[in-house]
PDB file of C-alpha atoms (C1' of nucleotides) in Angstrom:
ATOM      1  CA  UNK A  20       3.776  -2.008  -5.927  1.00  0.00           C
ATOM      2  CA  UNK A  21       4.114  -0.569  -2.779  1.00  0.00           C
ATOM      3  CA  UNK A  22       3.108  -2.776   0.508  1.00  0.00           C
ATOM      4  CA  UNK A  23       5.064  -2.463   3.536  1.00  0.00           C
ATOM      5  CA  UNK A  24       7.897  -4.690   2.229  1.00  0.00           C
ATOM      6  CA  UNK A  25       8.582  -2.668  -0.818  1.00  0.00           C
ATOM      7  CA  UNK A  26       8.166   0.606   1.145  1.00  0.00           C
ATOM      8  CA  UNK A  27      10.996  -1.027   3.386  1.00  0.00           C
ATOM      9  CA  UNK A  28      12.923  -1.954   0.732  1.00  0.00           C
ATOM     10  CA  UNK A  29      12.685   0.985  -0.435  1.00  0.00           C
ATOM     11  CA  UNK A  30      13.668   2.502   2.355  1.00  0.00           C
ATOM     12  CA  UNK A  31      16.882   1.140   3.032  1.00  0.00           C
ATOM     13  CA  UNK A  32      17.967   1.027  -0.861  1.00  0.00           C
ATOM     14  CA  UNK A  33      17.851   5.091  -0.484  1.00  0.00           C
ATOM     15  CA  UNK A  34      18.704   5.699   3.176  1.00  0.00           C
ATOM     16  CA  UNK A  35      22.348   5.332   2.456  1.00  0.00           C
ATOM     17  CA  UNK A  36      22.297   7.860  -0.628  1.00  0.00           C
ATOM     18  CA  UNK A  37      20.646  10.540   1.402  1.00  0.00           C
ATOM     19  CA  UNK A  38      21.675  10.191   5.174  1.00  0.00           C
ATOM     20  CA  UNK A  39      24.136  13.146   5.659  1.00  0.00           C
ATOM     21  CA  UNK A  40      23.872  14.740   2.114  1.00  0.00           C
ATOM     22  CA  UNK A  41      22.659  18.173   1.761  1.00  0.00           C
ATOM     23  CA  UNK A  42      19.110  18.872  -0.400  1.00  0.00           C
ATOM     24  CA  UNK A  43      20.339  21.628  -2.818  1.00  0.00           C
ATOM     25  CA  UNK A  44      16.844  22.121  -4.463  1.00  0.00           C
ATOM     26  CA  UNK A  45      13.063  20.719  -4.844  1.00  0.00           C
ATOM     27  CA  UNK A  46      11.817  20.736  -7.989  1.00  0.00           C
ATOM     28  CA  UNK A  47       7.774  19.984  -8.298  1.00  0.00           C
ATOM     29  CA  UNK A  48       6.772  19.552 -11.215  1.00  0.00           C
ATOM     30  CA  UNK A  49       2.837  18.129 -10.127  1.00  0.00           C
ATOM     31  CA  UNK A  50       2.064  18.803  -6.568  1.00  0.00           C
ATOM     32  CA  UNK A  51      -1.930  17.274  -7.047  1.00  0.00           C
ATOM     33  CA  UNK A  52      -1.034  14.308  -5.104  1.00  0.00           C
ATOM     34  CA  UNK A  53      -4.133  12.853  -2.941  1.00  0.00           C
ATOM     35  CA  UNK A  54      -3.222  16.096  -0.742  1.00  0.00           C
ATOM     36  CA  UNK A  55      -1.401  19.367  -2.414  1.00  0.00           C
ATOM     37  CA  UNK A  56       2.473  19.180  -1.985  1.00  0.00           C
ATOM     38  CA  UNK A  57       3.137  21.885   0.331  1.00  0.00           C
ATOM     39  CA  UNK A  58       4.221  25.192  -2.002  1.00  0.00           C
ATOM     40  CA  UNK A  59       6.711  25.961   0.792  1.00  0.00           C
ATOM     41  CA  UNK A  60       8.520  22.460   0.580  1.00  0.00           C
ATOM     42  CA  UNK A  61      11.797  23.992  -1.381  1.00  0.00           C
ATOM     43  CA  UNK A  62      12.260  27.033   1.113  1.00  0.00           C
ATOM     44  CA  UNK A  63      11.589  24.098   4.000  1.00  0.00           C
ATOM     45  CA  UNK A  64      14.211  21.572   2.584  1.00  0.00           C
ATOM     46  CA  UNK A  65      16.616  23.353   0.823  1.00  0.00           C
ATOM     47  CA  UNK A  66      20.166  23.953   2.485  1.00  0.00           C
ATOM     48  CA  UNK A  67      19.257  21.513   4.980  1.00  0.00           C
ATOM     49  CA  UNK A  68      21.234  18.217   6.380  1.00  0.00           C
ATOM     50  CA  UNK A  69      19.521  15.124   5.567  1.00  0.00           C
ATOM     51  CA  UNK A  70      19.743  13.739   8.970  1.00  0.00           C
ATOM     52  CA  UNK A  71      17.878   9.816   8.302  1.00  0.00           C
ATOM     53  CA  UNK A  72      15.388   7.958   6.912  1.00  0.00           C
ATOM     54  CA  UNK A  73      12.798   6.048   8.658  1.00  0.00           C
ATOM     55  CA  UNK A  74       9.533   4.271   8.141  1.00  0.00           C
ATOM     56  CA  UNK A  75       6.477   4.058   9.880  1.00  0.00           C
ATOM     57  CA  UNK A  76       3.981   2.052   8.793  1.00  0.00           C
ATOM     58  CA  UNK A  77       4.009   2.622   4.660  1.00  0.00           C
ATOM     59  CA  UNK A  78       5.037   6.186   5.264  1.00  0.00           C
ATOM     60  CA  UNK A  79       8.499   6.942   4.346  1.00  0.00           C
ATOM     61  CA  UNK A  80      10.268   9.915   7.503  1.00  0.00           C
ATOM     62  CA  UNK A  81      13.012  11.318   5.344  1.00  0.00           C
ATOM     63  CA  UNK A  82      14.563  13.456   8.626  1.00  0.00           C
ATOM     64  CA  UNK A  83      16.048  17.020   7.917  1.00  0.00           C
ATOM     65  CA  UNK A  84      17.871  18.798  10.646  1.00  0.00           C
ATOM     66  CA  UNK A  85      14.550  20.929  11.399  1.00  0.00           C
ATOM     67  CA  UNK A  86      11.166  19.244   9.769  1.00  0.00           C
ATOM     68  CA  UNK A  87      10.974  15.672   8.598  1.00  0.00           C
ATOM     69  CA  UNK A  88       9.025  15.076   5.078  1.00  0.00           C
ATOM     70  CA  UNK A  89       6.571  12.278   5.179  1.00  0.00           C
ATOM     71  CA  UNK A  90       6.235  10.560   1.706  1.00  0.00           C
ATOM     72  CA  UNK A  91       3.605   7.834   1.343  1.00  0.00           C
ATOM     73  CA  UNK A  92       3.702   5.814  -1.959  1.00  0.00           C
ATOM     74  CA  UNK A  93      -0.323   5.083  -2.281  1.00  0.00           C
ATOM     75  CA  UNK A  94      -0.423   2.496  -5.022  1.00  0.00           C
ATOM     76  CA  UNK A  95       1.703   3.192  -7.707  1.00  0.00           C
ATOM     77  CA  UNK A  96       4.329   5.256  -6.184  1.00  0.00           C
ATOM     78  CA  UNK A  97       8.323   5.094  -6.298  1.00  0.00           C
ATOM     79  CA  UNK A  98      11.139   6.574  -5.485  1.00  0.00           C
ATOM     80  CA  UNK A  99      14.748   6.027  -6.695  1.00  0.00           C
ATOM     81  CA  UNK A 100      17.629   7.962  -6.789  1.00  0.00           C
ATOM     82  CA  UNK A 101      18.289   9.911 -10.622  1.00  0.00           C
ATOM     83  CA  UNK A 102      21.580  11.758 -11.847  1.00  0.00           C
ATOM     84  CA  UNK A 103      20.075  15.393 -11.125  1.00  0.00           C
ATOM     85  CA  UNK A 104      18.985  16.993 -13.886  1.00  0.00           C
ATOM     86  CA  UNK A 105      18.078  14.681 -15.283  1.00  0.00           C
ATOM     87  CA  UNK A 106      14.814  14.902 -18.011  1.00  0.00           C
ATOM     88  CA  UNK A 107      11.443  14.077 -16.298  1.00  0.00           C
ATOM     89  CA  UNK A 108       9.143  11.429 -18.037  1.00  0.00           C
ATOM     90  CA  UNK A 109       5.113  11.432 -17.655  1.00  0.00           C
ATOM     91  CA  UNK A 110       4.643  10.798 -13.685  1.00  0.00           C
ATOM     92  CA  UNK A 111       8.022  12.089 -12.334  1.00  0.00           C
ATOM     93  CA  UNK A 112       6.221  14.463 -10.289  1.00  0.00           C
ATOM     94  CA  UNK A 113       9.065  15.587  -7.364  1.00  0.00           C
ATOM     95  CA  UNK A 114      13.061  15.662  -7.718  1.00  0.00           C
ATOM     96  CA  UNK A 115      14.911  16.226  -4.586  1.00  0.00           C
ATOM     97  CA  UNK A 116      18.096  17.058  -5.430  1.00  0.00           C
ATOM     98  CA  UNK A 117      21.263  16.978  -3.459  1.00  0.00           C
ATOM     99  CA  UNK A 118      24.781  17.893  -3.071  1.00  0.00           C
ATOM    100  CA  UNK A 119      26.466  14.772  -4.143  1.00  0.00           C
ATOM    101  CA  UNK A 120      24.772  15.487  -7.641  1.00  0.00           C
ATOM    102  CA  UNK A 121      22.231  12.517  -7.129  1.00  0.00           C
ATOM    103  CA  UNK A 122      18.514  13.451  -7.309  1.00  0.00           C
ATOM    104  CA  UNK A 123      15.876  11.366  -5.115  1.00  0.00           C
ATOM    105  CA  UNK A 124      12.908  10.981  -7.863  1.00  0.00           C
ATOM    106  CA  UNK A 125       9.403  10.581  -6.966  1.00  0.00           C
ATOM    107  CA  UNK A 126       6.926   9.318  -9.590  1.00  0.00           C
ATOM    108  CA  UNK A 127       2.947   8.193  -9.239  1.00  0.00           C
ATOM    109  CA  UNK A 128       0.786   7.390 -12.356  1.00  0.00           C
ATOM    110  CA  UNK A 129      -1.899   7.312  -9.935  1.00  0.00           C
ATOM    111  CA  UNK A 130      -1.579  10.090  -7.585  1.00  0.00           C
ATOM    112  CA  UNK A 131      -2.529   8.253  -4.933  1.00  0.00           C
ATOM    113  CA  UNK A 132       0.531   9.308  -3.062  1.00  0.00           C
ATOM    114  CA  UNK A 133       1.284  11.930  -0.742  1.00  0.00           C
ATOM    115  CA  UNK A 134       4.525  14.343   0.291  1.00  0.00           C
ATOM    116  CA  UNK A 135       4.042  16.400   3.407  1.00  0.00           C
ATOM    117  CA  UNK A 136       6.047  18.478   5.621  1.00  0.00           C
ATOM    118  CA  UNK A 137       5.875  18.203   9.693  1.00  0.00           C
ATOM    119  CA  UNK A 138       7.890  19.016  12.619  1.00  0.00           C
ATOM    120  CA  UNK A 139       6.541  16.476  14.609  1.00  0.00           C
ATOM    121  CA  UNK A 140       5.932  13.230  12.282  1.00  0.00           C
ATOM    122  CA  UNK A 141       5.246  10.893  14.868  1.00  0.00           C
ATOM    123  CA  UNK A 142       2.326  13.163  16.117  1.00  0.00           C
ATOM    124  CA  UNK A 143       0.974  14.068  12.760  1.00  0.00           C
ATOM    125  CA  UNK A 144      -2.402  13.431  12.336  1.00  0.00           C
ATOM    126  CA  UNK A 145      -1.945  10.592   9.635  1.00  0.00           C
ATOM    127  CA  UNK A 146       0.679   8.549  12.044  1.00  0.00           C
ATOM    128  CA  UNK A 147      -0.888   9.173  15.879  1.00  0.00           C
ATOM    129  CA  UNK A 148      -3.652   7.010  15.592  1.00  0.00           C
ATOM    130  CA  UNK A 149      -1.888   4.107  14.000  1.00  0.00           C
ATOM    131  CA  UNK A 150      -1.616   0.378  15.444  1.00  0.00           C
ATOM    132  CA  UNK A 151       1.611  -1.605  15.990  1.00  0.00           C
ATOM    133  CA  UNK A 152       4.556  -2.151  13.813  1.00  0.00           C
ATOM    134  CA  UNK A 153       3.975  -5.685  12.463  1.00  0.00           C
ATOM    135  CA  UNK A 154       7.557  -7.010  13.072  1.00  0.00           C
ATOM    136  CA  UNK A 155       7.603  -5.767  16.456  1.00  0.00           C
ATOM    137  CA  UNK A 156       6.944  -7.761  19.895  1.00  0.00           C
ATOM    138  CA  UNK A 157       4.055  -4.851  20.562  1.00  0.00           C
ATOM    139  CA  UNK A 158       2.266  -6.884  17.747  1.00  0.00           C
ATOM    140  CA  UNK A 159       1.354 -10.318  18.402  1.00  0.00           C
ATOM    141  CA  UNK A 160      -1.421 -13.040  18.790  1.00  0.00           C
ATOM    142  CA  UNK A 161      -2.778 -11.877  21.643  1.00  0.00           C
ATOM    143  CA  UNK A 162      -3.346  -8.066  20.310  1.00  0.00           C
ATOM    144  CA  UNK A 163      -5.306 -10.015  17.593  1.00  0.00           C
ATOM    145  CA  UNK A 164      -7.335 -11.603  19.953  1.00  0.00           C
ATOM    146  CA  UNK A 165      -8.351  -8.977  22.233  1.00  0.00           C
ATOM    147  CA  UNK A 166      -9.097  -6.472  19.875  1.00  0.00           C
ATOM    148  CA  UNK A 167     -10.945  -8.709  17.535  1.00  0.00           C
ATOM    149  CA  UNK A 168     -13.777  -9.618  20.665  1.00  0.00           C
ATOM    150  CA  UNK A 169     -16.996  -8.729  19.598  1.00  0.00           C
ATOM    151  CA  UNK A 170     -16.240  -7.945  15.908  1.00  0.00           C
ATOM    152  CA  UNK A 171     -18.442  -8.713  13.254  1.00  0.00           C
ATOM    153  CA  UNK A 172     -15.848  -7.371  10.529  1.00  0.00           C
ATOM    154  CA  UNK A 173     -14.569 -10.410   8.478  1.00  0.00           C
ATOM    155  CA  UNK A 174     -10.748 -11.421   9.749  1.00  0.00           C
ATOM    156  CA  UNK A 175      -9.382 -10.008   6.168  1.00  0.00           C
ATOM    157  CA  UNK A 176     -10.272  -6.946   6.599  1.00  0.00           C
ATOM    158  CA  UNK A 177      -9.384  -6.732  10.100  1.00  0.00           C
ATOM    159  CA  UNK A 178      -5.938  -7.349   9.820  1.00  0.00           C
ATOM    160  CA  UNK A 179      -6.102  -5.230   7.057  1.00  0.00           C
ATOM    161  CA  UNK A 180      -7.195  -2.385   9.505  1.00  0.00           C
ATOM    162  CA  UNK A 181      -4.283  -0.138  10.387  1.00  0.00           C
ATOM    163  CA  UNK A 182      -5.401   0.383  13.518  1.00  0.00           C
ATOM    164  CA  UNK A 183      -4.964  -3.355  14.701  1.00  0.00           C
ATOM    165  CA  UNK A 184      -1.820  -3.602  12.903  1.00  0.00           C
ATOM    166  CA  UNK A 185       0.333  -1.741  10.050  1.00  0.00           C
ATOM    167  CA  UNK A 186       1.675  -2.971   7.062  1.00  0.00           C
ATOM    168  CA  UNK A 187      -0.706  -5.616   5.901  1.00  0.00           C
ATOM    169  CA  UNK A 188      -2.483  -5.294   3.114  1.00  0.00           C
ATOM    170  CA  UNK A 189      -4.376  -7.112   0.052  1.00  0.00           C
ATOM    171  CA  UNK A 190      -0.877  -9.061  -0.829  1.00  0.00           C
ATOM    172  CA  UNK A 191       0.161 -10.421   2.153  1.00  0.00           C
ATOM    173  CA  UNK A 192      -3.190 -10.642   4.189  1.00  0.00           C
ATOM    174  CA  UNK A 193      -4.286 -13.160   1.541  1.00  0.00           C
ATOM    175  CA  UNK A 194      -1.014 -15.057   1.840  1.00  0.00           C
ATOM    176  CA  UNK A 195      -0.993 -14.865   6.107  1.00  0.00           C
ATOM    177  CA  UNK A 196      -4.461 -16.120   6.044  1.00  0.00           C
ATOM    178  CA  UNK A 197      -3.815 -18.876   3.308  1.00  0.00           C
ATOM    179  CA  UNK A 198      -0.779 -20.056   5.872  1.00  0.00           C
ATOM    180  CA  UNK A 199      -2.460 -19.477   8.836  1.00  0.00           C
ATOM    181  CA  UNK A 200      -5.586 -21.491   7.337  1.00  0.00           C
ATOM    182  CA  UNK A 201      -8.027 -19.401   8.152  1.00  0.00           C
ATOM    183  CA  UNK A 202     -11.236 -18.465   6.100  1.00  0.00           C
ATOM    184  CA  UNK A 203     -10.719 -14.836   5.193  1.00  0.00           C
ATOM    185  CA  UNK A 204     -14.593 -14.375   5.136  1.00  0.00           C
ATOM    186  CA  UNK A 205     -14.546 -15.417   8.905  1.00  0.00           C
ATOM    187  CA  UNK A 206     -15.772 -13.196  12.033  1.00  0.00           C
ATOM    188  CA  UNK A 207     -13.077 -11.353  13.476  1.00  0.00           C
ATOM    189  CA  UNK A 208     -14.695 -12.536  16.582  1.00  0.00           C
ATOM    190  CA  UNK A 209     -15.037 -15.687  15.868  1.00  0.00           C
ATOM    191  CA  UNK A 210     -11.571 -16.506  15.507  1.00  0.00           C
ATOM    192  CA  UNK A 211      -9.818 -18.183  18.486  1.00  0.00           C
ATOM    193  CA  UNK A 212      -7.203 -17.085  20.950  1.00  0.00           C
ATOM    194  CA  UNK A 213      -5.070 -20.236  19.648  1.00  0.00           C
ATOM    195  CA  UNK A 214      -5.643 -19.488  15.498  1.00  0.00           C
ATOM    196  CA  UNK A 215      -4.546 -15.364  16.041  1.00  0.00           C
ATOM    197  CA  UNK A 216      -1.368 -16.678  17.660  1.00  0.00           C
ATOM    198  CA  UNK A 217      -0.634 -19.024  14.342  1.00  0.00           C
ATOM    199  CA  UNK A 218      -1.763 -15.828  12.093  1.00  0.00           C
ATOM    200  CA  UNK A 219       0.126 -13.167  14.027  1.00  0.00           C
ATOM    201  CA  UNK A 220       3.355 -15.950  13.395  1.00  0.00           C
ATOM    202  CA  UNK A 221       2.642 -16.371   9.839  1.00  0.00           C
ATOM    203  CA  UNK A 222       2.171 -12.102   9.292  1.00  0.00           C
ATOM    204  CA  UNK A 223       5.814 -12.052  10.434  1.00  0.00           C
ATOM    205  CA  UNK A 224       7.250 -14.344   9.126  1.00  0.00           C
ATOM    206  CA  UNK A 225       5.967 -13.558   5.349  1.00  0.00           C
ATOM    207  CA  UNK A 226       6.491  -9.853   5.934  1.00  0.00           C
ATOM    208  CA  UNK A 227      10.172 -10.932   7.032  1.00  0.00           C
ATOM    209  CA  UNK A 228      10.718 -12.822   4.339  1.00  0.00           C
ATOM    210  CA  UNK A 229       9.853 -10.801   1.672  1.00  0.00           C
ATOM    211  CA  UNK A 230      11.751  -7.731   3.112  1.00  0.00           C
ATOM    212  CA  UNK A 231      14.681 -10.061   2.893  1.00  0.00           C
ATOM    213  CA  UNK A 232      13.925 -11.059  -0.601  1.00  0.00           C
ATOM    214  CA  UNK A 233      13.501  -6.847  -1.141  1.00  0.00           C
ATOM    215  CA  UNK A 234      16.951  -6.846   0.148  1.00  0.00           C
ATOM    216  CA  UNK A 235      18.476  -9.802  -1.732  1.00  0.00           C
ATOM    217  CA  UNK A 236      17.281  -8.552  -5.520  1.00  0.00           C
ATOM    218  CA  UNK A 237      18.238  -5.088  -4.506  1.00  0.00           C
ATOM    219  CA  UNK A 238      21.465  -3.892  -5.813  1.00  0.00           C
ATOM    220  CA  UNK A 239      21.557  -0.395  -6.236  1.00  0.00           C
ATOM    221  CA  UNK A 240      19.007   2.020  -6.056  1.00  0.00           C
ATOM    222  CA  UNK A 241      20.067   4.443  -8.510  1.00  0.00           C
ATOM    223  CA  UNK A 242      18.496   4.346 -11.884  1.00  0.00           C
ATOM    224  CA  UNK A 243      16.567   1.573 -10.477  1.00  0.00           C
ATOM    225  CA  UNK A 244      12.942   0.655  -9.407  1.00  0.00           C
ATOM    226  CA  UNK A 245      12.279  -0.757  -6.279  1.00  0.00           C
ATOM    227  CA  UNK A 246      12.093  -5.019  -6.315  1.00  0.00           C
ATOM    228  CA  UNK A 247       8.723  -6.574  -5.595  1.00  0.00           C
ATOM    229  CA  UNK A 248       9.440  -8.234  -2.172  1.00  0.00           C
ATOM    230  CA  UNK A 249       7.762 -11.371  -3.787  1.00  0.00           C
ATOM    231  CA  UNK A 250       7.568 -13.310  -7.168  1.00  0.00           C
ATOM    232  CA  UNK A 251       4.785 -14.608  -8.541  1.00  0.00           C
ATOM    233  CA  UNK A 252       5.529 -18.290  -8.207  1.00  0.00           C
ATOM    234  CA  UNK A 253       6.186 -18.045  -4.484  1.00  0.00           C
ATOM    235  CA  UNK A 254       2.387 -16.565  -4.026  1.00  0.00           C
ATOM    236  CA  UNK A 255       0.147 -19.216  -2.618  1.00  0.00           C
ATOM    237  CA  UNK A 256      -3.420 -17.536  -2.797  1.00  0.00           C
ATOM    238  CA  UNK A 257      -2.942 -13.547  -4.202  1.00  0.00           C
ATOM    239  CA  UNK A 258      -3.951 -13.377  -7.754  1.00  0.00           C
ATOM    240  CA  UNK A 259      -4.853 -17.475  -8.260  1.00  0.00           C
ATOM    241  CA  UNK A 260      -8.052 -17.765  -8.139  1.00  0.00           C
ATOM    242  CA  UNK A 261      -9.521 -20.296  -9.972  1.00  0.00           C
ATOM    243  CA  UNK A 262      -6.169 -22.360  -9.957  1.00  0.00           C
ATOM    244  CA  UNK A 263      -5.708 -24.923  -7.841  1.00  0.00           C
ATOM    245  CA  UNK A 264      -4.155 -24.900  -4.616  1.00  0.00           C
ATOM    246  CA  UNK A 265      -0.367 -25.723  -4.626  1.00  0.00           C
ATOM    247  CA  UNK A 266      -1.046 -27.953  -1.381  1.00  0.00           C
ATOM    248  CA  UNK A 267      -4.394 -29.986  -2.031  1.00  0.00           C
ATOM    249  CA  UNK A 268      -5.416 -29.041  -5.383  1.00  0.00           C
ATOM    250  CA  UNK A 269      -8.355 -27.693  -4.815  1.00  0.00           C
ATOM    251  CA  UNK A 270     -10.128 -24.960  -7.426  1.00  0.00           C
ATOM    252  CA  UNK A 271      -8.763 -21.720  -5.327  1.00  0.00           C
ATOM    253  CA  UNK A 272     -12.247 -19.058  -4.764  1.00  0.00           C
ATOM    254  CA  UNK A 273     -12.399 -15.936  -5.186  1.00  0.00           C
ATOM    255  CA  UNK A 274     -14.823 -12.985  -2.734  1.00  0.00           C
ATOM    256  CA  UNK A 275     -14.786  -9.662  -2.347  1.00  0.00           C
ATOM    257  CA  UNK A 276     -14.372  -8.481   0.993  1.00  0.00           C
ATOM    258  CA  UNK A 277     -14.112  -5.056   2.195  1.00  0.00           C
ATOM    259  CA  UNK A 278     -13.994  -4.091  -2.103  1.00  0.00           C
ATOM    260  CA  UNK A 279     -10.945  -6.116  -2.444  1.00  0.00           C
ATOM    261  CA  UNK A 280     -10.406  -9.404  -3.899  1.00  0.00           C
ATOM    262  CA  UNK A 281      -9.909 -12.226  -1.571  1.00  0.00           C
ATOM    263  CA  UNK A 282      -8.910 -15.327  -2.814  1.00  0.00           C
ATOM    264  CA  UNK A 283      -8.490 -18.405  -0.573  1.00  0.00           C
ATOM    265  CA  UNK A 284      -8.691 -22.366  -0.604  1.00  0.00           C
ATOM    266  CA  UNK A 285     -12.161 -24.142   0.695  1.00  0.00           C
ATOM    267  CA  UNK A 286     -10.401 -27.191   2.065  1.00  0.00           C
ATOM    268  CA  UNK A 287      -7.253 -25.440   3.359  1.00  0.00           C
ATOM    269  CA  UNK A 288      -8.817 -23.052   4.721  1.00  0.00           C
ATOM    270  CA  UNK A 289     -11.824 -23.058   7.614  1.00  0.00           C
TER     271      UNK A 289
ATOM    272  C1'  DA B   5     -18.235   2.534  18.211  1.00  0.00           C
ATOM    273  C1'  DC B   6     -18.605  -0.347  14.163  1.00  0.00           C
ATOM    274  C1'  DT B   7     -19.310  -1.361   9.481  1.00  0.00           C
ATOM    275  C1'  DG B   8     -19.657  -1.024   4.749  1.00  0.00           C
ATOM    276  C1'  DG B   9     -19.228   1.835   0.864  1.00  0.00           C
ATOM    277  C1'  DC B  10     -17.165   5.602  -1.783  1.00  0.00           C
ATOM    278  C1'  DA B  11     -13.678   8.465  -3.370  1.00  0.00           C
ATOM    279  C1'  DC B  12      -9.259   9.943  -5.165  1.00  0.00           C
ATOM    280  C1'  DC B  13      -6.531   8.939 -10.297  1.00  0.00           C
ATOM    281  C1'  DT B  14      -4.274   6.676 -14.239  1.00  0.00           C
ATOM    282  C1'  DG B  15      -3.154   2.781 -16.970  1.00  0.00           C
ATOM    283  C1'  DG B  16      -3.453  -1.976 -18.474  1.00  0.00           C
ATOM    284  C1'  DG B  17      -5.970  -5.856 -20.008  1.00  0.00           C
ATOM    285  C1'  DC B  18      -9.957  -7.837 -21.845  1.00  0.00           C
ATOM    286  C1'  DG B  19     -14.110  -8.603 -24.802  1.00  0.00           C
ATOM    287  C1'  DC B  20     -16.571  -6.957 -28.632  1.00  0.00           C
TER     288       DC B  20
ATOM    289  C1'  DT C   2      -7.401  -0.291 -34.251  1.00  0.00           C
ATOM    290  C1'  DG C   3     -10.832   1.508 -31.172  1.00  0.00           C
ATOM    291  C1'  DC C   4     -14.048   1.710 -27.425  1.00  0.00           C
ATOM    292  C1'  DG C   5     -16.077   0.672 -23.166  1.00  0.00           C
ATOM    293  C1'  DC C   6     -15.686  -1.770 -19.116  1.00  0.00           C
ATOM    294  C1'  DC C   7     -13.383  -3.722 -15.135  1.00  0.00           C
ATOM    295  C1'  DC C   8      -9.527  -4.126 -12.290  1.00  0.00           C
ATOM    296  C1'  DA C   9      -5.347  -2.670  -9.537  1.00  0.00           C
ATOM    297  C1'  DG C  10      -0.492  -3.616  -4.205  1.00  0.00           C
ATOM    298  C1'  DG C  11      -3.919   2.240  -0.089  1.00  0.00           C
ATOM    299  C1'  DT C  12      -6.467   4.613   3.020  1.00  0.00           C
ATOM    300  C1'  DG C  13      -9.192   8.770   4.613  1.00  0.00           C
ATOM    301  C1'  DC C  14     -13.791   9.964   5.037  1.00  0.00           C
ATOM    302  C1'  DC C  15     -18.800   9.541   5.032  1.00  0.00           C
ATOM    303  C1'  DA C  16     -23.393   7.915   6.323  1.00  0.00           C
ATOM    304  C1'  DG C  17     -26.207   4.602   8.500  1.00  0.00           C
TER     305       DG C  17
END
DNA sequence: ACTGGCACCTGGGCGC
DNA sequence: TGCGCCCAGGTGCCAG
């Protein structure tokens, strides 16, 4: 479930279980996620202050005192706070246990996931090269633009690229487009300065509003999983096609682009 | 430098 | 009920 506003979500439903408790123990149960959890990662983590947690991009910066783990939830991960001790189902790869007798649980059918250690997060090798935070002012319209010139990539995919811009992927690039009204099988570089500037509007603004809806149907994280930042009947294009279009009825297509289903409207959208 | 395609892995849903 | 097939919210890496 996790795109950027359920990593977010995440993020802030656990932040204020861990921030200034002290990790008593790692327990890792399965460390084949897509790389090897480091063997070390008890010795590194143990004993230490939980200092805070941050997020860049859909990687989760849980901050020790010395060394900051970097968690990324690929595409069926989660992570919720446990009693410690607590019995392990199928999945429940990593429990990071702490003083206040709370465990934070990590669990990934998939394994798509990844928990590394790294003094220097910002400058690790998976976070250096990547674009703009989407909810920032160092992402806009006119990034978009310029970077887009000369592209032959479809638009979908290029938003969906994180070096343009973090955060947006299959969920809410469909839905940005769909808003924006622009054909997802479009030229990157076809796309005018003046269309970029109504996309770059409508990324925010969707990404904001389902971090806010993360935040409104989250209660408590303990016990729980994360809330999808969006329901079903709010989507306008992700997962409907063939159904008509909630604004002019038309039969809603279906493409793959970059190997991921695009759906979008023919009339809406141009 | 771009672009498209593949890979990683498990589970769920569907048609037969 | 079982089996095979296709699909899935991510993203690093490869070849052309």
């Amino acid at each position: 479930m996790p795109e950027l506003p359920e990593v977010e979500t995440t993020r802030r439903g656990i932040a204020p279980h861990l921030e200034g408790q002290r990790v008593s123990r790692v327990i890792v149960r399965d460390s084949r996620l897509r790389w090897p959890i480091p063997e070390d990662l008890d010795v590194r983590l143990s004993g230490q202050r939980i200092v805070q947690v941050d997020r860049r991009a859909k990687y989760l910066l849980i901050q020790a005192e010395v060394g900051t783990l970097i968690s990324h939830l690929g595409m069926s991960g989660n992570l919720r706070l446990v009693e410690a001790g607590l019995p392990a189902l199928k999945h429940e790869h990593v429990d990071i246990e702490l003083e206040s007798g709370l465990a934070l649980r990590y669990t990934d059918p998939r394994r798509f996931g990844a928990m590394l250690w790294s003094l220097d997060p910002h400058n690790h090798e998976l976070l250096i090269r990547l674009g703009p935070e989407p909810l920032t002012d160092l992402f806009d319209g006119e990034r978009l633009y310029e970077r887009s010139r000369g592209k032959s990539i479809a638009v979908k995919p290029f938003v969906m690229d994180n070096a343009v811009v973090v955060g947006v992927g299959n969920i809410y690039a469909t839905e940005a487009l769909f808003a924006a009204g622009i054909d997802p099988r479009r030229e990157a570089g076809s796309v005018s300065r003046a269309r970029y500037l109504k996309l770059a509007i409508e990324i925010k603004r969707i990404l904001a509003y389902a971090i806010e809806r993360g935040g409104t149907t989250l209660r408590d994280f303990i016990g729980g999983d994360g809330k999808p930042g969006y329901f079903q009947q709010e989507l306008f294009a992700y997962g409907r096609g063939g159904q008509p279009c909630k604004v002019c009825g038309t039969t809603l297509r279906e493409v793959k682009l970059g190997q991921r289903a695009s759906v979008y409207c023919p009339k809406c959208q141009r």
